[in-house]
Amino acid sequence: MSTIDTLSDRRAHTEPPAARRVSVRLAGLLIALAVLAAVLVLGIGFGARFLSPGQVWAGLVDSGSPYYRIVHEMRLPRTLLGLIVGLALGLAGAIMQALTRNPLADPGLLGINAGASAAVATAAAFLGIGTFGSYVWFALLGAAIVTALVYAVGGGRAATPARLALAGAALNATLYSYVSAALLANTESIERMRFWTVGSLASADFGTVRRVLPFIAAGVLIALASARALNALSLGDDAARAIGARPGLIRVLVIVAVTLLCGAATAACGPIVFVGLLIPHLVRPFTGPDLRWMLPYTAVLSPVLLVGADVLGRVLGSPGELQVGVVTAVLGGPLFLYLVRVAK
Amino acid sequence: MITTTVGGRIGVRPRAVLVGAVALLGMAALAVLTLGTGEFPIAPGDVLRTLVGQGTAAQAFIVNELRLPRVVTAILVGMALAAGGAVFQSLTRNPLGSPDVLGIANGASTAALAVVIAGGSSAQLSLAAVAGGVAAALLIQLIGGRRGLHGYRFILIGIGMAAVLQGISGWLLTKGVQMENARAMLWLTGSFDGRGWEDALPLLGVLAVAVPLLTLGCGPGLRMLEMGDDIATGLGIPVRRVRGTALLTGALVVACAAAAAGPVNFVALIAPNVTRRLTRAPGPNLLPSMAIGALLTVGADWLAMHSGYPLPVGVVTGALGGVYLVWLLTTERRAGRI
């Protein structure tokens, strides 16, 4: 039995009546939004020079403020990129876990981010492409191919957590050696790519934010819209069909959403693991397995993790910085190990 | 090949001997081809003449001094990885439970990378790789818990650990300066380029101790363990001791291979797997696996040299291994084993 099932079984006996439950969850969501706002202020305020929340506000809205330039040119784009990339990775993880009924699904672990990286490395090393505008198309293509592949190799509907994780590990290792080969082809591309392959927000600017935004927005919309259908699918294909859902269509839509979310996120800041694993697991005890609650919670709290990890990386790595991908890997790894330990 | 049967008696399986012998012959042929390959091509006949001391001075220099250490390192690394893989697959009772999937190779490479970036010497690098690999193995055992090593739990733990270690390696790569990064990347991928006797000889020493220990010391115990802890205990096998020794020795051998050439991916996974299919024998199949492992690394190195592109051997084995693993997953799933 998976962790999800155990958790929902346990809750079934202790949960308050529906109306109260809804108001508690709404209140929780508002608190989560407040936390997100605080982390965003922290993300903008933190840097070579610390800005208080008041100074952050002045820097945001008052073009005469001495902080206007530093906020708008450096810290705002970085924080915004963290916001949308965190959102993308968290939602992608949540809908993948629902689709595959696999509590260990994460776009990083399943090789999807590696697929996007491999495509970007190809562009950088062999085609001499160095601009982000072209990266994103390669990243989407790579993510799409690997998403389909990992789903097929892992057994599609018959996938088990172990099978999917292994399929992901196999693809990850192969793609990783391919990326090394591509990068070794010219030293210049190692220099260009080595920060990118770790997962970092350091090179964020408004251009990047603007270019990934449409893809991520589309992915978010599809993900949120498929919540009800995915709930139905969790009952099994036949039951889902009986209540009017179309399993085949849902699978295609979810895979499209995962591709858009992971491809664009990876193009913007490199492969980042464990955000998609961590947040859905942390919110599930509050929301239960109902995706109509889980997805909004995930959407609000995933950026908290990513922007928070970015700030933490700047604190721990100071005077330089620890890339956000490293921080999430080190934070998420132990949770993953814990989940494996408790899973039956 | 020599295997021990129930009761610890040593017996010989003709099929395993045949597999081992054919693999060694193939490896020797590829080794001769590799020795003749390079900026100064030498015909296979001349390579053989040179090896027995009948070549010209120039040929002797090129073959014996420049190219032989590389080929010998490739053979030893292949043998060591296959031995480690055979032991781990036997311990985990799973064709996928190999040291590269379990994150042991990542432990070795992350530790070694830290030394490369810090500008350490080759000796320090080797020590770090060995320590990192063994530490990763111990950590898996520690996290995985008390009830032995089998089941998917270990593989999943290994995958999680590998992901964390990959993050740390990536971060280390951002710390170095440009020259060291190229060196580090090459090392991280696994390469026999520029290997000398100083890489091959320590590995030979480790294998000389580890292989008898594994075949004679743990071989019978490992085969019994594959049937389950209870049966093994019932047959008088000291389960904990056999498992501990095999785990540590296997990790050590793999880590030493990584210290010599970097993590050459997937050899530890493929060689014992293929060997089991060919010999159709239970148990770790240690010696035939080592022959197949050597065939694989020498073959992959030869392929890398002939790719018309400066490709490190780890990329070749990585690509081959990924395809093999995907195939294995598909067939195991169809057979209902995973």
GROMACS .gro file of N, CA and C in nm, chain B residues 190-267:
model
  234
  534GLY      N    1   3.457   0.903  -1.665
  534GLY     CA    2   3.524   0.774  -1.673
  534GLY      C    3   3.604   0.764  -1.800
  535SER      N    4   3.738   0.757  -1.788
  535SER     CA    5   3.821   0.756  -1.907
  535SER      C    6   3.950   0.678  -1.879
  536PHE      N    7   4.000   0.608  -1.983
  536PHE     CA    8   4.128   0.538  -1.969
  536PHE      C    9   4.240   0.619  -2.031
  537ASP      N   10   4.209   0.738  -2.077
  537ASP     CA   11   4.308   0.820  -2.144
  537ASP      C   12   4.422   0.853  -2.048
  538GLY      N   13   4.546   0.827  -2.093
  538GLY     CA   14   4.662   0.865  -2.012
  538GLY      C   15   4.680   0.785  -1.885
  539ARG      N   16   4.620   0.665  -1.877
  539ARG     CA   17   4.640   0.582  -1.757
  539ARG      C   18   4.777   0.516  -1.763
  540GLY      N   19   4.843   0.507  -1.648
  540GLY     CA   20   4.976   0.446  -1.644
  540GLY      C   21   4.978   0.330  -1.546
  541TRP      N   22   5.097   0.274  -1.530
  541TRP     CA   23   5.109   0.159  -1.438
  541TRP      C   24   5.069   0.200  -1.298
  542GLU      N   25   5.090   0.328  -1.263
  542GLU     CA   26   5.057   0.369  -1.126
  542GLU      C   27   4.906   0.361  -1.101
  543ASP      N   28   4.825   0.357  -1.208
  543ASP     CA   29   4.681   0.338  -1.190
  543ASP      C   30   4.647   0.189  -1.186
  544ALA      N   31   4.719   0.112  -1.268
  544ALA     CA   32   4.685  -0.030  -1.284
  544ALA      C   33   4.732  -0.114  -1.166
  545LEU      N   34   4.853  -0.088  -1.119
  545LEU     CA   35   4.911  -0.178  -1.020
  545LEU      C   36   4.835  -0.184  -0.886
  546PRO      N   37   4.795  -0.068  -0.829
  546PRO     CA   38   4.719  -0.079  -0.703
  546PRO      C   39   4.590  -0.159  -0.721
  547LEU      N   40   4.526  -0.141  -0.837
  547LEU     CA   41   4.402  -0.213  -0.864
  547LEU      C   42   4.429  -0.363  -0.870
  548LEU      N   43   4.542  -0.399  -0.933
  548LEU     CA   44   4.580  -0.540  -0.941
  548LEU      C   45   4.599  -0.596  -0.801
  549GLY      N   46   4.663  -0.517  -0.715
  549GLY     CA   47   4.686  -0.561  -0.578
  549GLY      C   48   4.555  -0.587  -0.504
  550VAL      N   49   4.460  -0.492  -0.519
  550VAL     CA   50   4.331  -0.505  -0.450
  550VAL      C   51   4.258  -0.629  -0.500
  551LEU      N   52   4.260  -0.648  -0.635
  551LEU     CA   53   4.190  -0.764  -0.691
  551LEU      C   54   4.253  -0.894  -0.643
  552ALA      N   55   4.387  -0.894  -0.630
  552ALA     CA   56   4.456  -1.016  -0.588
  552ALA      C   57   4.411  -1.058  -0.449
  553VAL      N   58   4.373  -0.962  -0.365
  553VAL     CA   59   4.325  -0.997  -0.232
  553VAL      C   60   4.174  -1.023  -0.235
  554ALA      N   61   4.101  -0.938  -0.307
  554ALA     CA   62   3.954  -0.942  -0.300
  554ALA      C   63   3.895  -1.065  -0.368
  555VAL      N   64   3.951  -1.103  -0.482
  555VAL     CA   65   3.889  -1.212  -0.558
  555VAL      C   66   3.894  -1.346  -0.484
  556PRO      N   67   4.011  -1.385  -0.430
  556PRO     CA   68   4.009  -1.509  -0.350
  556PRO      C   69   3.915  -1.499  -0.231
  557LEU      N   70   3.913  -1.382  -0.169
  557LEU     CA   71   3.825  -1.363  -0.053
  557LEU      C   72   3.679  -1.384  -0.092
  558LEU      N   73   3.642  -1.330  -0.209
  558LEU     CA   74   3.502  -1.339  -0.252
  558LEU      C   75   3.467  -1.479  -0.303
  559THR      N   76   3.558  -1.540  -0.383
  559THR     CA   77   3.524  -1.673  -0.438
  559THR      C   78   3.531  -1.779  -0.330
  560LEU      N   79   3.642  -1.782  -0.259
  560LEU     CA   80   3.660  -1.892  -0.163
  560LEU      C   81   3.594  -1.860  -0.030
  561GLY      N   82   3.607  -1.735   0.014
  561GLY     CA   83   3.554  -1.698   0.145
  561GLY      C   84   3.403  -1.682   0.146
  562CYS      N   85   3.351  -1.606   0.047
  562CYS     CA   86   3.209  -1.573   0.050
  562CYS      C   87   3.126  -1.649  -0.052
  563GLY      N   88   3.190  -1.706  -0.154
  563GLY     CA   89   3.116  -1.767  -0.265
  563GLY      C   90   3.004  -1.860  -0.220
  564PRO      N   91   3.036  -1.964  -0.141
  564PRO     CA   92   2.930  -2.058  -0.099
  564PRO      C   93   2.823  -1.986  -0.019
  565GLY      N   94   2.865  -1.900   0.072
  565GLY     CA   95   2.770  -1.829   0.156
  565GLY      C   96   2.677  -1.742   0.073
  566LEU      N   97   2.732  -1.673  -0.027
  566LEU     CA   98   2.650  -1.586  -0.112
  566LEU      C   99   2.544  -1.666  -0.186
  567ARG      N  100   2.584  -1.785  -0.236
  567ARG     CA  101   2.485  -1.865  -0.310
  567ARG      C  102   2.373  -1.911  -0.219
  568MET      N  103   2.407  -1.943  -0.095
  568MET     CA  104   2.304  -1.984   0.000
  568MET      C  105   2.214  -1.865   0.033
  569LEU      N  106   2.277  -1.746   0.049
  569LEU     CA  107   2.200  -1.626   0.084
  569LEU      C  108   2.095  -1.593  -0.021
  570GLU      N  109   2.126  -1.629  -0.147
  570GLU     CA  110   2.029  -1.599  -0.252
  570GLU      C  111   1.899  -1.674  -0.232
  571MET      N  112   1.903  -1.781  -0.153
  571MET     CA  113   1.780  -1.857  -0.130
  571MET      C  114   1.702  -1.802  -0.011
  572GLY      N  115   1.757  -1.703   0.055
  572GLY     CA  116   1.688  -1.645   0.171
  572GLY      C  117   1.772  -1.664   0.296
  573ASP      N  118   1.757  -1.567   0.387
  573ASP     CA  119   1.838  -1.569   0.509
  573ASP      C  120   1.812  -1.693   0.593
  574ASP      N  121   1.683  -1.732   0.600
  574ASP     CA  122   1.649  -1.842   0.689
  574ASP      C  123   1.711  -1.973   0.643
  575ILE      N  124   1.700  -1.998   0.512
  575ILE     CA  125   1.758  -2.121   0.459
  575ILE      C  126   1.908  -2.120   0.481
  576ALA      N  127   1.971  -2.004   0.453
  576ALA     CA  128   2.116  -1.993   0.468
  576ALA      C  129   2.156  -2.019   0.613
  577THR      N  130   2.084  -1.959   0.706
  577THR     CA  131   2.115  -1.981   0.847
  577THR      C  132   2.099  -2.128   0.882
  578GLY      N  133   1.991  -2.188   0.830
  578GLY     CA  134   1.966  -2.329   0.855
  578GLY      C  135   2.078  -2.417   0.803
  579LEU      N  136   2.140  -2.376   0.694
  579LEU     CA  137   2.249  -2.455   0.636
  579LEU      C  138   2.382  -2.425   0.704
  580GLY      N  139   2.378  -2.342   0.808
  580GLY     CA  140   2.500  -2.318   0.885
  580GLY      C  141   2.587  -2.205   0.830
  581ILE      N  142   2.528  -2.117   0.749
  581ILE     CA  143   2.606  -2.004   0.695
  581ILE      C  144   2.603  -1.889   0.797
  582PRO      N  145   2.719  -1.834   0.832
  582PRO     CA  146   2.718  -1.717   0.920
  582PRO      C  147   2.671  -1.594   0.842
  583VAL      N  148   2.540  -1.574   0.836
  583VAL     CA  149   2.478  -1.479   0.743
  583VAL      C  150   2.535  -1.338   0.756
  584ARG      N  151   2.538  -1.289   0.879
  584ARG     CA  152   2.582  -1.151   0.898
  584ARG      C  153   2.726  -1.131   0.853
  585ARG      N  154   2.811  -1.229   0.886
  585ARG     CA  155   2.951  -1.212   0.853
  585ARG      C  156   2.972  -1.219   0.701
  586VAL      N  157   2.907  -1.315   0.637
  586VAL     CA  158   2.923  -1.327   0.492
  586VAL      C  159   2.874  -1.200   0.424
  587ARG      N  160   2.757  -1.152   0.468
  587ARG     CA  161   2.701  -1.034   0.404
  587ARG      C  162   2.789  -0.912   0.426
  588GLY      N  163   2.836  -0.894   0.548
  588GLY     CA  164   2.923  -0.779   0.579
  588GLY      C  165   3.050  -0.781   0.498
  589THR      N  166   3.115  -0.898   0.493
  589THR     CA  167   3.240  -0.909   0.419
  589THR      C  168   3.216  -0.883   0.271
  590ALA      N  169   3.111  -0.944   0.216
  590ALA     CA  170   3.084  -0.929   0.073
  590ALA      C  171   3.053  -0.784   0.039
  591LEU      N  172   2.972  -0.720   0.124
  591LEU     CA  173   2.933  -0.581   0.100
  591LEU      C  174   3.056  -0.490   0.098
  592LEU      N  175   3.139  -0.503   0.200
  592LEU     CA  176   3.256  -0.417   0.210
  592LEU      C  177   3.356  -0.445   0.098
  593THR      N  178   3.382  -0.574   0.072
  593THR     CA  179   3.479  -0.606  -0.032
  593THR      C  180   3.428  -0.559  -0.168
  594GLY      N  181   3.299  -0.584  -0.194
  594GLY     CA  182   3.241  -0.541  -0.321
  594GLY      C  183   3.251  -0.390  -0.339
  595ALA      N  184   3.217  -0.316  -0.233
  595ALA     CA  185   3.223  -0.170  -0.241
  595ALA      C  186   3.366  -0.123  -0.262
  596LEU      N  187   3.458  -0.188  -0.193
  596LEU     CA  188   3.599  -0.150  -0.202
  596LEU      C  189   3.651  -0.169  -0.344
  597VAL      N  190   3.618  -0.283  -0.403
  597VAL     CA  191   3.667  -0.313  -0.537
  597VAL      C  192   3.613  -0.212  -0.638
  598VAL      N  193   3.483  -0.180  -0.626
  598VAL     CA  194   3.422  -0.083  -0.718
  598VAL      C  195   3.485   0.054  -0.699
  599ALA      N  196   3.505   0.092  -0.573
  599ALA     CA  197   3.562   0.223  -0.544
  599ALA      C  198   3.705   0.232  -0.597
  600CYS      N  199   3.782   0.123  -0.587
  600CYS     CA  200   3.919   0.125  -0.640
  600CYS      C  201   3.919   0.139  -0.791
  601ALA      N  202   3.822   0.074  -0.857
  601ALA     CA  203   3.811   0.088  -1.002
  601ALA      C  204   3.780   0.234  -1.036
  602ALA      N  205   3.690   0.295  -0.958
  602ALA     CA  206   3.657   0.435  -0.982
  602ALA      C  207   3.779   0.524  -0.957
  603ALA      N  208   3.860   0.487  -0.859
  603ALA     CA  209   3.980   0.565  -0.831
  603ALA      C  210   4.076   0.559  -0.949
  604ALA      N  211   4.079   0.444  -1.019
  604ALA     CA  212   4.174   0.430  -1.130
  604ALA      C  213   4.128   0.502  -1.256
  605ALA      N  214   3.999   0.499  -1.287
  605ALA     CA  215   3.955   0.549  -1.417
  605ALA      C  216   3.833   0.639  -1.412
  606GLY      N  217   3.786   0.671  -1.291
  606GLY     CA  218   3.660   0.743  -1.283
  606GLY      C  219   3.547   0.643  -1.292
  607PRO      N  220   3.424   0.687  -1.270
  607PRO     CA  221   3.312   0.594  -1.271
  607PRO      C  222   3.276   0.554  -1.414
  608VAL      N  223   3.320   0.433  -1.454
  608VAL     CA  224   3.282   0.383  -1.586
  608VAL      C  225   3.147   0.316  -1.569
  609ASN      N  226   3.044   0.388  -1.612
  609ASN     CA  227   2.907   0.351  -1.579
  609ASN      C  228   2.863   0.219  -1.638
  610PHE      N  229   2.781   0.149  -1.563
  610PHE     CA  230   2.700   0.037  -1.612
  610PHE      C  231   2.774  -0.094  -1.636
  611VAL      N  232   2.910  -0.094  -1.631
  611VAL     CA  233   2.979  -0.222  -1.649
  611VAL      C  234   2.940  -0.316  -1.534
   0.00000   0.00000   0.00000
